[in-house]
Tab-separated table of N, CA and C in Angstrom:
chain	number	residue	atom	x	y	z
V	529	MET	N	-51.848	50.899	103.410
V	529	MET	CA	-51.020	51.211	102.274
V	529	MET	C	-51.866	51.324	101.011
V	530	THR	N	-52.739	50.312	100.756
V	530	THR	CA	-53.564	50.389	99.575
V	530	THR	C	-54.978	50.761	99.961
V	531	GLN	N	-55.618	51.514	99.078
V	531	GLN	CA	-56.990	51.921	99.296
V	531	GLN	C	-57.840	51.347	98.178
V	532	PRO	N	-59.120	51.172	98.409
V	532	PRO	CA	-59.964	50.661	97.339
V	532	PRO	C	-59.929	51.605	96.147
V	533	PRO	N	-59.849	51.072	94.934
V	533	PRO	CA	-59.794	51.949	93.760
V	533	PRO	C	-61.099	52.699	93.573
V	534	GLU	N	-60.946	53.963	93.212
V	534	GLU	CA	-62.127	54.777	92.973
V	534	GLU	C	-62.663	54.558	91.561
V	535	ARG	N	-61.749	54.331	90.631
V	535	ARG	CA	-62.118	54.114	89.239
V	535	ARG	C	-61.430	52.847	88.745
V	536	PRO	N	-61.992	51.677	89.034
V	536	PRO	CA	-61.285	50.439	88.684
V	536	PRO	C	-61.040	50.284	87.191
V	537	ALA	N	-61.962	50.719	86.343
V	537	ALA	CA	-61.757	50.571	84.899
V	537	ALA	C	-60.561	51.408	84.447
V	538	LEU	N	-60.485	52.635	84.966
V	538	LEU	CA	-59.360	53.500	84.598
V	538	LEU	C	-58.042	52.888	85.066
V	539	LEU	N	-58.032	52.357	86.295
V	539	LEU	CA	-56.811	51.737	86.815
V	539	LEU	C	-56.448	50.486	86.029
V	540	PHE	N	-57.445	49.726	85.606
V	540	PHE	CA	-57.186	48.534	84.790
V	540	PHE	C	-56.483	48.923	83.495
V	541	PHE	N	-56.992	49.931	82.798
V	541	PHE	CA	-56.379	50.339	81.540
V	541	PHE	C	-55.025	51.016	81.770
V	542	ALA	N	-54.876	51.703	82.897
V	542	ALA	CA	-53.572	52.294	83.213
V	542	ALA	C	-52.537	51.191	83.406
V	543	ALA	N	-52.907	50.126	84.125
V	543	ALA	CA	-51.974	49.012	84.324
V	543	ALA	C	-51.676	48.313	83.009
V	544	LEU	N	-52.693	48.149	82.173
V	544	LEU	CA	-52.495	47.523	80.864
V	544	LEU	C	-51.571	48.375	79.997
V	545	GLY	N	-51.778	49.678	80.024
V	545	GLY	CA	-50.909	50.582	79.267
V	545	GLY	C	-49.480	50.562	79.779
V	546	THR	N	-49.341	50.421	81.088
V	546	THR	CA	-48.004	50.339	81.665
V	546	THR	C	-47.262	49.117	81.129
V	547	GLY	N	-47.979	48.005	80.974
V	547	GLY	CA	-47.352	46.814	80.407
V	547	GLY	C	-46.859	47.067	78.990
V	548	GLY	N	-47.645	47.788	78.210
V	548	GLY	CA	-47.212	48.128	76.855
V	548	GLY	C	-45.994	49.033	76.861
V	549	LEU	N	-45.996	50.016	77.755
V	549	LEU	CA	-44.838	50.911	77.856
V	549	LEU	C	-43.593	50.153	78.327
V	550	LEU	N	-43.787	49.187	79.235
V	550	LEU	CA	-42.660	48.381	79.706
V	550	LEU	C	-42.054	47.587	78.556
V	551	THR	N	-42.901	47.074	77.684
V	551	THR	CA	-42.411	46.336	76.517
V	551	THR	C	-41.605	47.269	75.606
V	552	LEU	N	-42.142	48.448	75.371
V	552	LEU	CA	-41.445	49.429	74.529
V	552	LEU	C	-40.107	49.817	75.152
V	553	MET	N	-40.106	50.053	76.462
V	553	MET	CA	-38.869	50.417	77.160
V	553	MET	C	-37.842	49.293	77.052
V	554	THR	N	-38.279	48.065	77.242
V	554	THR	CA	-37.352	46.935	77.159
V	554	THR	C	-36.754	46.834	75.763
V	555	TYR	N	-37.580	47.027	74.744
V	555	TYR	CA	-37.091	46.972	73.368
V	555	TYR	C	-36.061	48.082	73.113
V	556	PHE	N	-36.395	49.313	73.512
V	556	PHE	CA	-35.467	50.436	73.293
V	556	PHE	C	-34.154	50.207	74.031
V	557	ASN	N	-34.256	49.773	75.278
V	557	ASN	CA	-33.030	49.535	76.058
V	557	ASN	C	-32.203	48.411	75.444
V	558	GLY	N	-32.874	47.386	74.925
V	558	GLY	CA	-32.154	46.293	74.278
V	558	GLY	C	-31.426	46.754	73.030
V	559	GLN	N	-32.074	47.629	72.254
V	559	GLN	CA	-31.423	48.163	71.048
V	559	GLN	C	-30.200	48.991	71.421
V	560	LEU	N	-30.334	49.779	72.482
V	560	LEU	CA	-29.201	50.592	72.936
V	560	LEU	C	-28.071	49.708	73.457
V	561	ALA	N	-28.421	48.632	74.153
V	561	ALA	CA	-27.401	47.710	74.659
V	561	ALA	C	-26.686	47.003	73.516
V	562	ALA	N	-27.429	46.653	72.463
V	562	ALA	CA	-26.811	45.990	71.316
V	562	ALA	C	-25.836	46.922	70.606
V	563	ALA	N	-26.151	48.221	70.597
V	563	ALA	CA	-25.288	49.188	69.920
V	563	ALA	C	-24.114	49.643	70.791
V	564	ALA	N	-24.292	49.601	72.109
V	564	ALA	CA	-23.223	50.075	73.018
V	564	ALA	C	-22.942	48.977	74.047
V	565	SER	N	-23.598	49.052	75.184
V	565	SER	CA	-23.460	48.012	76.215
V	565	SER	C	-24.690	48.078	77.127
V	566	ALA	N	-24.885	47.011	77.903
V	566	ALA	CA	-26.028	46.981	78.828
V	566	ALA	C	-25.881	48.058	79.903
V	567	LEU	N	-24.663	48.301	80.361
V	567	LEU	CA	-24.435	49.336	81.369
V	567	LEU	C	-24.760	50.716	80.807
V	568	PHE	N	-24.327	50.975	79.573
V	568	PHE	CA	-24.641	52.266	78.943
V	568	PHE	C	-26.149	52.414	78.760
V	569	SER	N	-26.809	51.320	78.400
V	569	SER	CA	-28.260	51.353	78.246
V	569	SER	C	-28.928	51.759	79.561
V	570	SER	N	-28.471	51.162	80.666
V	570	SER	CA	-29.051	51.481	81.973
V	570	SER	C	-28.769	52.931	82.365
V	571	LEU	N	-27.536	53.365	82.159
V	571	LEU	CA	-27.193	54.757	82.487
V	571	LEU	C	-28.031	55.740	81.664
V	572	SER	N	-28.212	55.443	80.385
V	572	SER	CA	-28.995	56.334	79.519
V	572	SER	C	-30.458	56.372	79.951
V	573	ALA	N	-31.009	55.191	80.253
V	573	ALA	CA	-32.417	55.133	80.660
V	573	ALA	C	-32.652	55.922	81.943
V	574	HIS	N	-31.790	55.741	82.918
V	574	HIS	CA	-31.999	56.414	84.198
V	574	HIS	C	-31.625	57.896	84.138
V	575	GLY	N	-30.640	58.240	83.329
V	575	GLY	CA	-30.311	59.655	83.148
V	575	GLY	C	-31.453	60.397	82.466
V	576	THR	N	-32.006	59.786	81.421
V	576	THR	CA	-33.147	60.383	80.727
V	576	THR	C	-34.345	60.497	81.662
V	577	GLY	N	-34.564	59.460	82.462
V	577	GLY	CA	-35.663	59.490	83.425
V	577	GLY	C	-35.486	60.578	84.468
V	578	ALA	N	-34.256	60.773	84.926
V	578	ALA	CA	-33.999	61.818	85.915
V	578	ALA	C	-34.287	63.202	85.331
V	579	VAL	N	-33.855	63.417	84.097
V	579	VAL	CA	-34.108	64.706	83.443
V	579	VAL	C	-35.617	64.923	83.271
V	580	ALA	N	-36.330	63.878	82.837
V	580	ALA	CA	-37.785	64.000	82.661
V	580	ALA	C	-38.471	64.292	83.992
V	581	ALA	N	-38.041	63.628	85.068
V	581	ALA	CA	-38.653	63.860	86.376
V	581	ALA	C	-38.395	65.290	86.851
V	582	ILE	N	-37.185	65.775	86.660
V	582	ILE	CA	-36.863	67.151	87.068
V	582	ILE	C	-37.711	68.151	86.285
V	583	LEU	N	-37.842	67.929	84.982
V	583	LEU	CA	-38.660	68.835	84.167
V	583	LEU	C	-40.125	68.822	84.621
V	584	MET	N	-40.641	67.644	84.970
V	584	MET	CA	-42.029	67.568	85.434
V	584	MET	C	-42.187	68.262	86.780
V	585	LEU	N	-41.196	68.125	87.667
V	585	LEU	CA	-41.265	68.797	88.962
V	585	LEU	C	-41.276	70.311	88.793
V	586	VAL	N	-40.501	70.791	87.839
V	586	VAL	CA	-40.436	72.233	87.599
V	586	VAL	C	-41.712	72.723	86.918
V	587	ALA	N	-42.208	71.966	85.948
V	587	ALA	CA	-43.345	72.423	85.135
V	587	ALA	C	-44.699	72.213	85.809
V	588	ILE	N	-44.811	71.192	86.645
V	588	ILE	CA	-46.120	70.865	87.229
V	588	ILE	C	-46.026	70.944	88.750
V	589	PRO	N	-46.449	72.064	89.343
V	589	PRO	CA	-46.314	72.244	90.794
V	589	PRO	C	-47.029	71.176	91.622
V	590	ALA	N	-48.085	70.591	91.083
V	590	ALA	CA	-48.825	69.569	91.848
V	590	ALA	C	-47.950	68.375	92.181
V	591	PHE	N	-46.920	68.101	91.365
V	591	PHE	CA	-46.031	66.967	91.625
V	591	PHE	C	-45.126	67.206	92.831
V	592	ARG	N	-44.965	68.474	93.232
V	592	ARG	CA	-44.073	68.786	94.364
V	592	ARG	C	-44.770	68.652	95.701
V	593	ARG	N	-46.095	68.673	95.692
V	593	ARG	CA	-46.853	68.609	96.944
V	593	ARG	C	-46.913	67.186	97.458
V	594	ARG	N	-46.755	67.044	98.747
V	594	ARG	CA	-46.922	65.749	99.394
V	594	ARG	C	-48.412	65.538	99.632
V	595	PRO	N	-48.935	64.360	99.307
V	595	PRO	CA	-50.358	64.107	99.555
V	595	PRO	C	-50.681	64.256	101.034
V	596	SER	N	-51.873	64.774	101.315
V	596	SER	CA	-52.251	64.956	102.713
V	596	SER	C	-52.321	63.597	103.409
V	597	GLY	N	-51.795	63.539	104.608
V	597	GLY	CA	-51.797	62.302	105.372
V	597	GLY	C	-50.671	61.357	105.019
V	598	ALA	N	-49.825	61.743	104.046
V	598	ALA	CA	-48.715	60.864	103.654
V	598	ALA	C	-47.612	60.916	104.704
V	599	SER	N	-47.029	59.767	104.979
V	599	SER	CA	-45.913	59.716	105.915
V	599	SER	C	-44.604	59.647	105.130
V	600	LYS	N	-43.497	59.793	105.845
V	600	LYS	CA	-42.194	59.714	105.178
V	600	LYS	C	-41.946	58.281	104.744
V	601	ALA	N	-41.303	58.124	103.588
V	601	ALA	CA	-40.968	56.796	103.086
V	601	ALA	C	-39.824	56.219	103.913
V	602	PRO	N	-39.837	54.899	104.157
V	602	PRO	CA	-38.699	54.308	104.863
V	602	PRO	C	-37.436	54.402	103.997
V	603	LEU	N	-36.283	54.381	104.632
V	603	LEU	CA	-35.025	54.537	103.890
V	603	LEU	C	-34.854	53.478	102.815
V	604	TRP	N	-35.254	52.221	103.116
V	604	TRP	CA	-35.060	51.171	102.118
V	604	TRP	C	-35.864	51.427	100.846
V	605	ALA	N	-36.899	52.265	100.902
V	605	ALA	CA	-37.704	52.539	99.713
V	605	ALA	C	-36.894	53.283	98.647
V	606	TYR	N	-35.817	53.927	99.070
V	606	TYR	CA	-34.987	54.654	98.108
V	606	TYR	C	-34.044	53.731	97.347
V	607	LEU	N	-34.037	52.447	97.682
V	607	LEU	CA	-33.163	51.502	96.997
V	607	LEU	C	-33.763	51.020	95.668
V	608	GLY	N	-34.969	51.473	95.340
V	608	GLY	CA	-35.601	51.051	94.087
V	608	GLY	C	-34.763	51.373	92.860
V	609	GLY	N	-33.987	52.419	92.917
V	609	GLY	CA	-33.140	52.777	91.781
V	609	GLY	C	-32.088	51.731	91.489
V	610	ILE	N	-31.587	51.080	92.538
V	610	ILE	CA	-30.569	50.041	92.329
V	610	ILE	C	-31.183	48.847	91.598
V	611	SER	N	-32.354	48.407	92.072
V	611	SER	CA	-32.990	47.284	91.381
V	611	SER	C	-33.414	47.693	89.972
V	612	GLY	N	-33.780	48.956	89.793
V	612	GLY	CA	-34.142	49.431	88.458
V	612	GLY	C	-32.950	49.390	87.510
V	613	ALA	N	-31.779	49.821	87.989
V	613	ALA	CA	-30.583	49.793	87.150
V	613	ALA	C	-30.216	48.360	86.788
V	614	LEU	N	-30.282	47.463	87.771
V	614	LEU	CA	-29.977	46.057	87.489
V	614	LEU	C	-31.003	45.442	86.533
V	615	THR	N	-32.266	45.834	86.692
V	615	THR	CA	-33.310	45.314	85.806
V	615	THR	C	-33.034	45.698	84.358
V	616	VAL	N	-32.667	46.959	84.131
V	616	VAL	CA	-32.391	47.403	82.762
V	616	VAL	C	-31.182	46.655	82.204
V	617	ILE	N	-30.140	46.490	83.012
V	617	ILE	CA	-28.944	45.780	82.541
V	617	ILE	C	-29.282	44.332	82.174
V	618	LEU	N	-30.015	43.659	83.057
V	618	LEU	CA	-30.317	42.244	82.807
V	618	LEU	C	-31.290	42.059	81.643
V	619	THR	N	-32.329	42.892	81.568
V	619	THR	CA	-33.268	42.736	80.449
V	619	THR	C	-32.630	43.146	79.129
V	620	SER	N	-31.754	44.154	79.148
V	620	SER	CA	-31.079	44.568	77.924
V	620	SER	C	-30.175	43.457	77.406
V	621	THR	N	-29.614	42.692	78.323
V	621	THR	CA	-28.778	41.562	77.921
V	621	THR	C	-29.647	40.412	77.432
V	622	ALA	N	-30.709	40.102	78.176
V	622	ALA	CA	-31.560	38.954	77.828
V	622	ALA	C	-32.307	39.164	76.518
V	623	VAL	N	-32.755	40.404	76.263
V	623	VAL	CA	-33.543	40.651	75.056
V	623	VAL	C	-32.703	40.464	73.795
V	624	ASN	N	-31.404	40.571	73.903
V	624	ASN	CA	-30.515	40.369	72.760
V	624	ASN	C	-30.003	38.939	72.694
V	625	SER	N	-30.610	38.032	73.447
V	625	SER	CA	-30.224	36.623	73.425
V	625	SER	C	-31.308	35.828	72.682
V	626	ALA	N	-31.235	34.520	72.785
V	626	ALA	CA	-32.240	33.665	72.140
V	626	ALA	C	-33.630	33.858	72.742
V	627	LEU	N	-33.727	34.417	73.959
V	627	LEU	CA	-35.035	34.653	74.569
V	627	LEU	C	-35.843	35.690	73.800
V	628	ALA	N	-35.164	36.629	73.176
V	628	ALA	CA	-35.787	37.732	72.436
V	628	ALA	C	-36.687	38.564	73.359
V	629	LEU	N	-37.470	39.460	72.780
V	629	LEU	CA	-38.284	40.382	73.573
V	629	LEU	C	-39.399	39.650	74.315
V	630	SER	N	-40.157	38.813	73.631
V	630	SER	CA	-41.299	38.164	74.278
V	630	SER	C	-40.863	37.168	75.343
V	631	GLY	N	-39.803	36.408	75.111
V	631	GLY	CA	-39.324	35.468	76.124
V	631	GLY	C	-38.798	36.178	77.355
V	632	THR	N	-38.089	37.287	77.148
V	632	THR	CA	-37.566	38.063	78.271
V	632	THR	C	-38.705	38.607	79.119
V	633	LEU	N	-39.725	39.170	78.472
V	633	LEU	CA	-40.853	39.731	79.221
V	633	LEU	C	-41.676	38.646	79.903
V	634	ALA	N	-41.863	37.495	79.243
V	634	ALA	CA	-42.651	36.413	79.842
V	634	ALA	C	-41.958	35.879	81.095
V	635	LEU	N	-40.666	35.623	81.017
V	635	LEU	CA	-39.953	35.143	82.198
V	635	LEU	C	-39.875	36.225	83.272
V	636	GLY	N	-39.757	37.480	82.849
V	636	GLY	CA	-39.755	38.575	83.822
V	636	GLY	C	-41.063	38.638	84.588
V	637	LEU	N	-42.175	38.419	83.906
V	637	LEU	CA	-43.478	38.391	84.576
V	637	LEU	C	-43.540	37.240	85.576
V	638	ALA	N	-43.030	36.078	85.184
V	638	ALA	CA	-43.010	34.936	86.111
V	638	ALA	C	-42.157	35.274	87.339
V	639	GLY	N	-41.008	35.916	87.118
V	639	GLY	CA	-40.159	36.306	88.245
V	639	GLY	C	-40.840	37.300	89.162
V	640	GLN	N	-41.592	38.241	88.589
V	640	GLN	CA	-42.328	39.205	89.410
V	640	GLN	C	-43.377	38.505	90.265
V	641	MET	N	-44.081	37.549	89.666
V	641	MET	CA	-45.118	36.825	90.417
V	641	MET	C	-44.495	36.023	91.560
V	642	VAL	N	-43.404	35.326	91.282
V	642	VAL	CA	-42.762	34.510	92.314
V	642	VAL	C	-42.248	35.401	93.450
V	643	PHE	N	-41.587	36.501	93.106
V	643	PHE	CA	-41.084	37.390	94.154
V	643	PHE	C	-42.227	38.028	94.929
V	644	GLY	N	-43.303	38.406	94.239
V	644	GLY	CA	-44.449	38.998	94.921
V	644	GLY	C	-45.073	38.041	95.922
V	645	LEU	N	-45.244	36.786	95.516
V	645	LEU	CA	-45.822	35.802	96.441
V	645	LEU	C	-44.869	35.518	97.596
V	646	THR	N	-43.559	35.495	97.306
V	646	THR	CA	-42.574	35.287	98.372
V	646	THR	C	-42.611	36.446	99.365
V	647	ALA	N	-42.700	37.665	98.847
V	647	ALA	CA	-42.768	38.838	99.727
V	647	ALA	C	-44.023	38.806	100.585
V	648	ASP	N	-45.144	38.383	99.982
V	648	ASP	CA	-46.386	38.246	100.759
V	648	ASP	C	-46.249	37.164	101.827
V	649	LYS	N	-45.669	36.032	101.461
V	649	LYS	CA	-45.553	34.907	102.388
V	649	LYS	C	-44.675	35.268	103.588
V	650	LEU	N	-43.555	35.962	103.321
V	650	LEU	CA	-42.598	36.292	104.378
V	650	LEU	C	-42.886	37.623	105.060
V	651	GLY	N	-43.824	38.391	104.520
V	651	GLY	CA	-44.123	39.693	105.100
V	651	GLY	C	-42.995	40.696	104.903
V	652	LEU	N	-42.318	40.599	103.757
V	652	LEU	CA	-41.213	41.520	103.484
V	652	LEU	C	-41.715	42.953	103.336
V	653	PHE	N	-40.877	43.892	103.655
V	653	PHE	CA	-41.130	45.324	103.459
V	653	PHE	C	-42.354	45.810	104.215
V	654	GLY	N	-42.688	45.164	105.300
V	654	GLY	CA	-43.821	45.593	106.093
V	654	GLY	C	-45.172	45.125	105.577
V	655	LEU	N	-45.164	44.263	104.557
V	655	LEU	CA	-46.429	43.742	104.043
V	655	LEU	C	-47.033	42.772	105.052
V	656	PRO	N	-48.365	42.711	105.116
V	656	PRO	CA	-48.966	41.692	105.981
V	656	PRO	C	-48.674	40.300	105.408
V	657	ARG	N	-48.342	39.356	106.312
V	657	ARG	CA	-48.062	37.985	105.866
V	657	ARG	C	-49.317	37.366	105.277
V	658	LYS	N	-49.112	36.708	104.137
V	658	LYS	CA	-50.246	36.097	103.448
V	658	LYS	C	-49.731	34.891	102.680
V	659	SER	N	-50.256	33.721	102.987
V	659	SER	CA	-49.833	32.516	102.281
V	659	SER	C	-50.481	32.469	100.902
V	660	PRO	N	-49.732	31.960	99.909
V	660	PRO	CA	-50.319	31.873	98.564
V	660	PRO	C	-51.422	30.830	98.526
V	661	ALA	N	-52.435	31.111	97.760
V	661	ALA	CA	-53.530	30.162	97.562
V	661	ALA	C	-53.188	29.286	96.350
V	662	TRP	N	-53.906	28.203	96.216
V	662	TRP	CA	-53.670	27.319	95.069
V	662	TRP	C	-53.855	28.054	93.756
V	663	LYS	N	-54.818	28.968	93.704
V	663	LYS	CA	-55.026	29.691	92.446
V	663	LYS	C	-53.829	30.588	92.126
V	664	ASP	N	-53.121	31.096	93.154
V	664	ASP	CA	-51.902	31.880	92.905
V	664	ASP	C	-50.823	31.000	92.290
V	665	LEU	N	-50.638	29.815	92.886
V	665	LEU	CA	-49.619	28.893	92.383
V	665	LEU	C	-49.984	28.380	90.991
V	666	THR	N	-51.280	28.180	90.763
V	666	THR	CA	-51.722	27.761	89.433
V	666	THR	C	-51.429	28.859	88.407
V	667	GLY	N	-51.642	30.092	88.803
V	667	GLY	CA	-51.336	31.213	87.912
V	667	GLY	C	-49.866	31.256	87.544
V	668	ILE	N	-48.994	31.050	88.515
V	668	ILE	CA	-47.552	31.029	88.224
V	668	ILE	C	-47.208	29.866	87.304
V	669	ALA	N	-47.787	28.699	87.568
V	669	ALA	CA	-47.502	27.539	86.713
V	669	ALA	C	-47.934	27.815	85.271
V	670	LEU	N	-49.098	28.463	85.093
V	670	LEU	CA	-49.565	28.784	83.741
V	670	LEU	C	-48.658	29.814	83.063
V	671	ILE	N	-48.199	30.799	83.835
V	671	ILE	CA	-47.299	31.806	83.257
V	671	ILE	C	-45.973	31.168	82.846
V	672	VAL	N	-45.432	30.290	83.699
V	672	VAL	CA	-44.165	29.613	83.355
V	672	VAL	C	-44.378	28.727	82.125
V	673	ALA	N	-45.498	28.004	82.084
V	673	ALA	CA	-45.781	27.155	80.923
V	673	ALA	C	-45.901	28.008	79.654
V	674	GLY	N	-46.586	29.141	79.756
V	674	GLY	CA	-46.705	30.037	78.609
V	674	GLY	C	-45.360	30.599	78.191
V	675	SER	N	-44.523	30.906	79.172
V	675	SER	CA	-43.180	31.411	78.864
V	675	SER	C	-42.389	30.373	78.095
V	676	LEU	N	-42.461	29.126	78.551
V	676	LEU	CA	-41.714	28.060	77.870
V	676	LEU	C	-42.246	27.839	76.453
V	677	LEU	N	-43.570	27.942	76.277
V	677	LEU	CA	-44.135	27.819	74.924
V	677	LEU	C	-43.624	28.932	74.016
V	678	ILE	N	-43.607	30.158	74.547
V	678	ILE	CA	-43.130	31.295	73.749
V	678	ILE	C	-41.671	31.107	73.370
V	679	ILE	N	-40.869	30.673	74.344
V	679	ILE	CA	-39.428	30.574	74.111
V	679	ILE	C	-39.084	29.405	73.186
V	680	PHE	N	-39.682	28.247	73.436
V	680	PHE	CA	-39.263	27.059	72.691
V	680	PHE	C	-40.109	26.766	71.454
V	681	TYR	N	-41.363	27.260	71.418
V	681	TYR	CA	-42.221	26.946	70.272
V	681	TYR	C	-42.815	28.186	69.629
V	682	GLY	N	-42.361	29.363	70.027
V	682	GLY	CA	-42.895	30.600	69.461
V	682	GLY	C	-42.412	30.804	68.037
V	683	ARG	N	-42.840	31.914	67.453
V	683	ARG	CA	-42.482	32.208	66.055
V	683	ARG	C	-40.985	32.336	65.848
V	684	GLY	N	-40.294	32.822	66.869
V	684	GLY	CA	-38.853	33.035	66.705
V	684	GLY	C	-38.013	31.795	66.962
V	685	ALA	N	-38.641	30.711	67.508
V	685	ALA	CA	-37.857	29.506	67.850
V	685	ALA	C	-37.441	28.747	66.616
Protein backbone atom coordinates (compact mmCIF):
# COMPACT_ATOMS: atom_id res chain seq x y z
CA MET A 1 0.00 0.00 0.00
CA THR A 2 2.72 2.48 0.94
CA GLN A 3 5.93 2.99 -0.95
CA PRO A 4 9.11 4.65 0.24
CA PRO A 5 8.90 8.40 -0.37
CA GLU A 6 10.89 9.65 -3.30
CA ARG A 7 11.09 13.21 -2.00
CA PRO A 8 10.74 13.11 1.79
CA ALA A 9 11.33 16.86 2.26
CA LEU A 10 8.59 17.70 -0.23
CA LEU A 11 6.21 15.24 1.43
CA PHE A 12 7.05 16.66 4.86
CA PHE A 13 6.14 20.19 3.77
CA ALA A 14 3.05 18.92 1.93
CA ALA A 15 1.84 17.26 5.15
CA LEU A 16 2.66 20.40 7.14
CA GLY A 17 0.76 22.53 4.63
CA THR A 18 -2.17 20.16 4.83
CA GLY A 19 -2.34 20.78 8.57
CA GLY A 20 -2.52 24.51 7.92
CA LEU A 21 -5.25 24.05 5.34
CA LEU A 22 -7.16 21.81 7.77
CA THR A 23 -7.04 24.59 10.35
CA LEU A 24 -8.32 27.10 7.80
CA MET A 25 -11.08 24.72 6.71
CA THR A 26 -12.15 24.12 10.31
CA TYR A 27 -12.29 27.86 10.96
CA PHE A 28 -14.33 28.57 7.81
CA ASN A 29 -16.73 25.72 8.52
CA GLY A 30 -17.13 26.91 12.11
CA GLN A 31 -17.98 30.42 10.94
CA LEU A 32 -20.55 29.02 8.52
CA ALA A 33 -22.03 26.84 11.27
CA ALA A 34 -22.29 29.83 13.61
CA ALA A 35 -24.15 31.79 10.92
CA ALA A 36 -26.41 28.92 9.78
CA SER A 37 -26.03 25.41 11.21
CA ALA A 38 -23.45 22.62 11.43
CA LEU A 39 -25.41 20.56 8.90
CA PHE A 40 -25.48 23.46 6.43
CA SER A 41 -21.76 23.94 6.98
CA SER A 42 -21.12 20.29 6.10
CA LEU A 43 -23.39 20.38 3.05
CA SER A 44 -21.70 23.56 1.80
CA ALA A 45 -18.19 22.19 2.33
CA HIS A 46 -18.89 18.94 0.52
CA GLY A 47 -20.93 20.56 -2.24
CA THR A 48 -18.12 23.04 -2.90
CA GLY A 49 -15.61 20.20 -2.82
CA ALA A 50 -17.64 18.18 -5.31
CA VAL A 51 -17.81 21.12 -7.72
CA ALA A 52 -14.04 21.72 -7.37
CA ALA A 53 -13.29 18.03 -7.99
CA ILE A 54 -15.50 17.95 -11.09
CA LEU A 55 -13.83 21.09 -12.46
CA MET A 56 -10.38 19.57 -11.88
CA LEU A 57 -11.41 16.33 -13.59
CA VAL A 58 -12.61 18.29 -16.60
CA ALA A 59 -9.67 20.71 -16.74
CA ILE A 60 -6.79 18.34 -15.94
CA PRO A 61 -6.90 15.08 -17.93
CA ALA A 62 -4.11 13.54 -15.83
CA PHE A 63 -6.55 13.33 -12.89
CA ARG A 64 -8.81 10.98 -14.89
CA ARG A 65 -6.12 8.37 -15.52
CA ARG A 66 -5.78 5.46 -13.16
CA PRO A 67 -2.17 4.97 -12.03
CA SER A 68 -0.51 1.99 -13.65
CA GLY A 69 -0.72 -1.09 -11.47
CA ALA A 70 -3.54 0.38 -9.37
CA SER A 71 -6.25 -2.02 -8.28
CA LYS A 72 -9.91 -1.25 -7.67
CA ALA A 73 -10.69 0.31 -4.30
CA PRO A 74 -12.69 -1.85 -1.89
CA LEU A 75 -16.33 -0.81 -1.47
CA TRP A 76 -15.82 0.34 2.12
CA ALA A 77 -13.28 2.91 0.87
CA TYR A 78 -16.18 4.90 -0.57
CA LEU A 79 -17.56 5.46 2.94
CA GLY A 80 -14.99 8.21 3.57
CA GLY A 81 -17.56 10.82 2.60
CA ILE A 82 -19.79 9.82 5.51
CA SER A 83 -17.01 10.24 8.05
CA GLY A 84 -16.04 13.48 6.32
CA ALA A 85 -19.57 14.88 6.65
CA LEU A 86 -19.71 13.89 10.32
CA THR A 87 -16.26 15.37 10.91
CA VAL A 88 -17.32 18.75 9.52
CA ILE A 89 -20.53 18.72 11.58
CA LEU A 90 -18.74 17.82 14.81
CA THR A 91 -15.79 20.19 14.36
CA SER A 92 -18.10 23.02 13.29
CA THR A 93 -20.01 22.52 16.53
CA ALA A 94 -16.92 22.12 18.73
CA VAL A 95 -15.07 25.12 17.30
CA ASN A 96 -17.96 27.37 18.37
CA SER A 97 -17.81 26.06 21.94
CA ALA A 98 -15.39 26.77 24.79
CA LEU A 99 -12.83 24.52 23.05
CA ALA A 100 -12.39 27.16 20.32
CA LEU A 101 -10.29 26.48 17.21
CA SER A 102 -7.05 25.36 18.86
CA GLY A 103 -8.73 23.09 21.43
CA THR A 104 -10.87 21.45 18.75
CA LEU A 105 -7.85 20.78 16.53
CA ALA A 106 -5.68 19.56 19.43
CA LEU A 107 -8.28 17.05 20.61
CA GLY A 108 -8.96 16.06 17.00
CA LEU A 109 -5.27 15.24 16.57
CA ALA A 110 -5.35 13.12 19.73
CA GLY A 111 -8.43 11.30 18.39
CA GLN A 112 -6.68 10.64 15.08
CA MET A 113 -3.65 9.19 16.87
CA VAL A 114 -5.76 6.94 19.10
CA PHE A 115 -7.85 5.66 16.19
CA GLY A 116 -4.74 5.15 14.05
CA LEU A 117 -3.03 3.07 16.73
CA THR A 118 -6.25 1.12 17.31
CA ALA A 119 -6.55 0.41 13.59
CA ASP A 120 -2.92 -0.75 13.52
CA LYS A 121 -3.39 -2.93 16.60
CA LEU A 122 -6.56 -4.61 15.28
CA GLY A 123 -5.50 -4.74 11.64
CA LEU A 124 -8.56 -2.79 10.51
CA PHE A 125 -9.11 -2.09 6.82
CA GLY A 126 -6.57 -4.67 5.75
CA LEU A 127 -3.68 -3.01 7.58
CA PRO A 128 -0.98 -5.31 8.91
CA ARG A 129 -1.41 -5.84 12.67
CA LYS A 130 1.08 -3.82 14.65
CA SER A 131 1.16 -3.30 18.40
CA PRO A 132 1.85 0.24 19.61
CA ALA A 133 5.28 0.88 21.05
CA TRP A 134 5.86 2.83 24.24
CA LYS A 135 7.00 5.81 22.20
CA ASP A 136 3.61 5.79 20.39
CA LEU A 137 1.74 5.80 23.69
CA THR A 138 4.07 8.48 25.04
CA GLY A 139 3.30 10.59 21.98
CA ILE A 140 -0.44 10.30 22.59
CA ALA A 141 0.00 11.16 26.27
CA LEU A 142 2.00 14.29 25.31
CA ILE A 143 -0.61 15.32 22.73
CA VAL A 144 -3.45 14.88 25.26
CA ALA A 145 -1.46 16.82 27.88
CA GLY A 146 -0.82 19.59 25.35
CA SER A 147 -4.50 19.63 24.41
CA LEU A 148 -5.50 20.03 28.05
CA LEU A 149 -2.96 22.86 28.48
CA ILE A 150 -4.35 24.64 25.42
CA ILE A 151 -7.95 24.20 26.54
CA PHE A 152 -7.62 24.98 30.24
CA TYR A 153 -4.59 27.30 30.39
CA GLY A 154 -4.35 28.74 26.88
CA ARG A 155 -4.85 32.38 25.96
CA GLY A 156 -8.57 31.93 25.50
CA ALA A 157 -9.16 30.19 28.88
